[in-house]
CSV table of C-alpha atoms in Angstrom, one decimal:
chain,number,residue,atom,x,y,z
A,26,MET,CA,-24.3,6.9,-6.1
A,27,GLY,CA,-25.4,9.2,-8.8
A,28,GLU,CA,-25.1,8.7,-12.6
A,29,ALA,CA,-22.3,11.2,-12.7
A,30,ILE,CA,-19.7,8.8,-11.4
A,31,LYS,CA,-21.1,5.9,-13.5
A,32,GLU,CA,-20.4,7.9,-16.7
A,33,GLY,CA,-17.0,7.5,-18.2
A,34,ARG,CA,-16.2,4.3,-16.2
A,35,GLU,CA,-15.2,2.5,-19.4
A,36,GLU,CA,-12.3,5.0,-19.8
A,37,VAL,CA,-10.7,3.6,-16.6
A,38,ILE,CA,-12.2,0.1,-16.3
A,39,GLN,CA,-12.5,-2.5,-19.1
A,40,ALA,CA,-13.4,-6.1,-18.8
A,41,TRP,CA,-13.1,-9.0,-21.2
A,42,TYR,CA,-13.1,-12.8,-21.3
A,43,MET,CA,-9.6,-14.2,-21.2
A,44,ASP,CA,-7.9,-16.7,-23.4
A,45,ASP,CA,-6.4,-19.9,-21.9
A,46,SER,CA,-2.8,-19.3,-22.8
A,47,ASN,CA,0.0,-19.8,-20.3
A,48,GLU,CA,1.9,-16.7,-21.5
A,49,ASP,CA,3.0,-14.0,-19.0
A,50,GLN,CA,0.2,-13.2,-16.6
A,51,ARG,CA,0.9,-9.5,-17.2
A,52,LEU,CA,-0.2,-9.6,-20.8
A,53,PRO,CA,-3.9,-8.7,-21.7
A,54,HIS,CA,-4.8,-12.3,-22.6
A,55,HIS,CA,-7.6,-11.3,-25.0
A,56,LYS,CA,-9.5,-14.0,-26.9
A,57,ASP,CA,-9.3,-13.9,-30.7
A,58,PRO,CA,-11.6,-12.2,-31.6
A,59,LYS,CA,-11.7,-10.0,-28.5
A,60,GLU,CA,-14.7,-10.6,-26.3
A,61,PHE,CA,-15.5,-7.6,-24.0
A,62,ILE,CA,-18.0,-7.6,-21.2
A,63,SER,CA,-20.0,-4.6,-20.0
A,64,LEU,CA,-19.6,-3.2,-16.5
A,65,ASP,CA,-23.3,-3.8,-15.9
A,66,LYS,CA,-22.7,-7.6,-16.6
A,67,LEU,CA,-19.9,-7.4,-14.0
A,68,ALA,CA,-22.3,-5.9,-11.5
A,69,GLU,CA,-24.5,-9.0,-12.0
A,70,LEU,CA,-21.6,-11.0,-10.6
A,71,GLY,CA,-21.4,-8.6,-7.7
A,72,VAL,CA,-18.4,-6.6,-9.0
A,73,LEU,CA,-19.2,-2.9,-8.5
A,74,SER,CA,-17.3,0.0,-10.1
A,75,TRP,CA,-17.0,3.7,-10.1
A,76,ARG,CA,-14.9,6.4,-11.8
A,77,LEU,CA,-13.4,8.9,-9.3
A,78,ASP,CA,-11.1,11.8,-9.4
A,79,ALA,CA,-7.7,10.2,-8.4
A,80,ASP,CA,-5.9,13.6,-8.5
A,81,HIS,CA,-8.0,14.8,-5.6
A,82,TYR,CA,-8.8,11.7,-3.6
A,83,GLU,CA,-8.1,13.5,-0.3
A,84,THR,CA,-11.0,15.9,-0.8
A,85,ASP,CA,-13.2,14.0,-3.2
A,86,GLU,CA,-16.8,14.3,-2.1
A,87,GLU,CA,-17.9,11.3,-4.2
A,88,LEU,CA,-15.4,9.1,-2.5
A,89,LYS,CA,-16.6,10.4,0.9
A,90,LYS,CA,-20.2,9.6,0.0
A,91,ILE,CA,-19.3,6.0,-1.1
A,92,ARG,CA,-17.3,5.4,2.1
A,93,GLU,CA,-20.1,6.7,4.3
A,94,ALA,CA,-22.8,4.8,2.4
A,95,ARG,CA,-20.9,1.5,2.5
A,96,GLY,CA,-19.2,1.9,5.9
A,97,TYR,CA,-15.6,1.9,4.7
A,98,SER,CA,-14.0,3.2,7.8
A,99,TYR,CA,-10.5,1.8,7.3
A,100,MET,CA,-8.1,3.1,4.5
A,101,ASP,CA,-4.5,2.6,3.5
A,102,PHE,CA,-2.4,2.4,0.4
A,103,CYS,CA,-0.6,-0.5,-1.3
A,104,VAL,CA,2.1,0.1,-4.0
A,105,VAL,CA,2.9,-2.9,-6.1
A,106,CYS,CA,6.1,-2.3,-8.0
A,107,ALA,CA,9.7,-3.7,-8.0
A,108,GLU,CA,11.1,-0.7,-6.2
A,109,LYS,CA,8.6,-0.7,-3.3
A,110,LEU,CA,7.7,-4.3,-2.7
A,111,PRO,CA,10.3,-6.7,-1.3
A,112,ASN,CA,10.4,-10.1,-3.2
A,113,TYR,CA,8.4,-8.4,-6.0
A,114,GLU,CA,8.3,-11.3,-8.5
A,115,GLU,CA,7.3,-13.8,-5.8
A,116,LYS,CA,4.6,-11.5,-4.4
A,117,VAL,CA,3.1,-10.9,-7.9
A,118,LYS,CA,2.9,-14.6,-8.4
A,119,SER,CA,1.3,-15.1,-5.0
A,120,PHE,CA,-1.4,-12.4,-5.7
A,121,PHE,CA,-2.2,-14.4,-8.9
A,122,GLU,CA,-3.2,-17.5,-6.9
A,123,GLU,CA,-6.9,-18.0,-7.2
A,124,HIS,CA,-8.5,-17.2,-3.9
A,125,LEU,CA,-11.4,-15.6,-2.1
A,126,HIS,CA,-11.9,-13.4,1.0
A,127,THR,CA,-14.6,-13.5,3.7
A,128,ASP,CA,-15.1,-9.8,3.3
A,129,GLU,CA,-15.3,-7.4,0.3
A,130,GLU,CA,-12.1,-6.4,-1.5
A,131,ILE,CA,-12.2,-2.7,-2.3
A,132,ARG,CA,-9.5,-1.2,-4.4
A,133,TYR,CA,-9.2,2.4,-5.7
A,134,CYS,CA,-6.5,2.8,-8.3
A,135,VAL,CA,-4.9,6.3,-7.8
A,136,ALA,CA,-1.9,5.7,-10.1
A,137,GLY,CA,-0.8,3.0,-12.5
A,138,SER,CA,-2.9,0.1,-13.6
A,139,GLY,CA,-3.5,-3.6,-13.0
A,140,TYR,CA,-5.7,-6.6,-13.6
A,141,PHE,CA,-8.3,-8.2,-11.3
A,142,ASP,CA,-9.5,-11.5,-12.7
A,143,VAL,CA,-12.9,-12.9,-11.6
A,144,ARG,CA,-14.8,-16.1,-12.4
A,145,ASP,CA,-18.2,-15.8,-14.2
A,146,ARG,CA,-21.1,-18.2,-13.5
A,147,ASN,CA,-19.6,-20.8,-15.8
A,148,GLU,CA,-16.2,-20.6,-14.2
A,149,ALA,CA,-14.7,-18.7,-17.2
A,150,TRP,CA,-12.1,-16.0,-16.3
A,151,ILE,CA,-13.0,-12.4,-16.9
A,152,ARG,CA,-10.1,-9.9,-16.8
A,153,VAL,CA,-10.9,-6.5,-15.3
A,154,TRP,CA,-8.4,-3.8,-16.2
A,155,VAL,CA,-8.4,-0.9,-13.7
A,156,LYS,CA,-6.5,2.3,-14.4
A,157,LYS,CA,-6.1,5.6,-12.6
A,158,GLY,CA,-9.4,6.7,-11.3
A,159,ALA,CA,-11.1,3.3,-11.2
A,160,MET,CA,-12.6,1.9,-8.0
A,161,ILE,CA,-13.9,-1.6,-7.8
A,162,VAL,CA,-15.5,-3.7,-5.1
A,163,LEU,CA,-15.2,-7.5,-5.3
A,164,PRO,CA,-17.9,-9.2,-3.2
A,165,ALA,CA,-17.0,-11.5,-0.3
A,166,GLY,CA,-16.8,-15.1,-1.5
A,167,ILE,CA,-16.0,-14.5,-5.2
A,168,TYR,CA,-13.0,-16.4,-6.6
A,169,HIS,CA,-10.5,-13.9,-8.0
A,170,ARG,CA,-6.8,-13.1,-8.5
A,171,PHE,CA,-4.7,-10.0,-9.1
A,172,THR,CA,-1.7,-9.1,-11.2
A,173,VAL,CA,0.1,-6.0,-12.4
A,174,ASP,CA,0.0,-5.4,-16.2
A,175,SER,CA,3.1,-5.0,-18.3
A,176,GLU,CA,3.7,-1.5,-16.8
A,177,ASN,CA,4.5,-3.3,-13.5
A,178,TYR,CA,3.1,-0.5,-11.3
A,179,ILE,CA,-0.1,0.2,-9.4
A,180,LYS,CA,-0.8,2.4,-6.4
A,181,ALA,CA,-4.1,1.5,-4.9
A,182,MET,CA,-6.2,2.7,-1.9
A,183,ARG,CA,-7.5,-0.2,0.1
A,184,LEU,CA,-10.8,0.3,1.9
A,185,PHE,CA,-12.4,-1.8,4.5
A,186,VAL,CA,-15.3,-2.0,6.9
A,187,GLY,CA,-13.9,-1.9,10.4
A,188,GLU,CA,-10.6,-3.6,11.1
A,189,PRO,CA,-8.8,-4.9,8.0
A,190,VAL,CA,-8.4,-8.7,7.5
A,191,TRP,CA,-6.4,-9.5,4.4
A,192,THR,CA,-6.5,-13.3,4.7
A,193,PRO,CA,-6.7,-15.0,1.2
A,194,TYR,CA,-8.3,-18.5,1.1
A,195,ASN,CA,-6.8,-20.2,-1.9
A,196,ARG,CA,-9.2,-22.3,-3.9
A,197,PRO,CA,-10.9,-24.6,-3.0
A,198,HIS,CA,-12.7,-23.1,0.0
A,199,ASP,CA,-16.3,-23.7,-1.1
A,200,HIS,CA,-17.3,-24.6,2.5
A,201,LEU,CA,-16.8,-21.1,3.8
A,202,PRO,CA,-20.1,-19.2,4.6
A,203,ALA,CA,-18.9,-16.2,2.5
A,204,ARG,CA,-18.7,-18.5,-0.5
A,205,LYS,CA,-22.1,-20.1,0.1
A,206,GLU,CA,-23.6,-16.6,0.5
A,207,TYR,CA,-21.9,-15.4,-2.7
A,208,ILE,CA,-23.4,-18.4,-4.7
A,209,ASP,CA,-26.9,-17.7,-3.2
A,210,ASN,CA,-26.7,-14.0,-4.1
A,211,PHE,CA,-25.0,-14.1,-7.5
A,212,VAL,CA,-25.0,-17.6,-8.9
A,213,LYS,CA,-28.4,-19.1,-9.4
A,214,VAL,CA,-28.5,-22.7,-8.2
A,215,THR,CA,-31.1,-25.2,-9.5
A,216,GLY,CA,-32.9,-27.6,-7.3
A,217,ASN,CA,-30.4,-30.4,-7.9
A,218,GLY,CA,-27.5,-28.2,-6.8
A,219,ALA,CA,-26.1,-27.6,-10.3
A,220,ILE,CA,-25.1,-24.1,-11.3
A,221,ASP,CA,-27.7,-22.7,-13.7
A,222,ALA,CA,-25.6,-21.1,-16.4
A,223,SER,CA,-28.6,-19.3,-17.9
A,224,ALA,CA,-28.9,-17.1,-14.8
């Protein structure tokens, strides 16, 4: 994908290390002082991101190129808000359970906003704030969770290679091949099996 859709990503995607407070999950949870992380650093954890034209997703050539290059043949939409989602509060809590998938999780925010939290190599939480126009790919095997922000509304396009499988595997599921592959690809492991935090 060209530089054109990498430019301006920070206007629709921001990432920072989270505090450890138990306050409402929908709050930003910044550390004090705030500790932002670059999107290039996120990419080192396997989290890819683009900025796209959410007002014209039906005809967007850049989205078409990404879908073709990465084999995203399946597409649907998910709206997370109290008016559209039955048992809204319970659902939002369930999305916030730490889990992994055996396939990539691809989300393109076409309206609203929300948080995807991912673990770094030292198990610290990084909060990724996606807004309208942001598309992110979470690699198979990464532990993560999702929540709406205080606006309580997101409409996201879900993309998938082939038939969709939405099964979440709540932590711990370290024995799954997707988790082992993620660690091999994105978390450097030393000879004694310990995670090398300097990677």
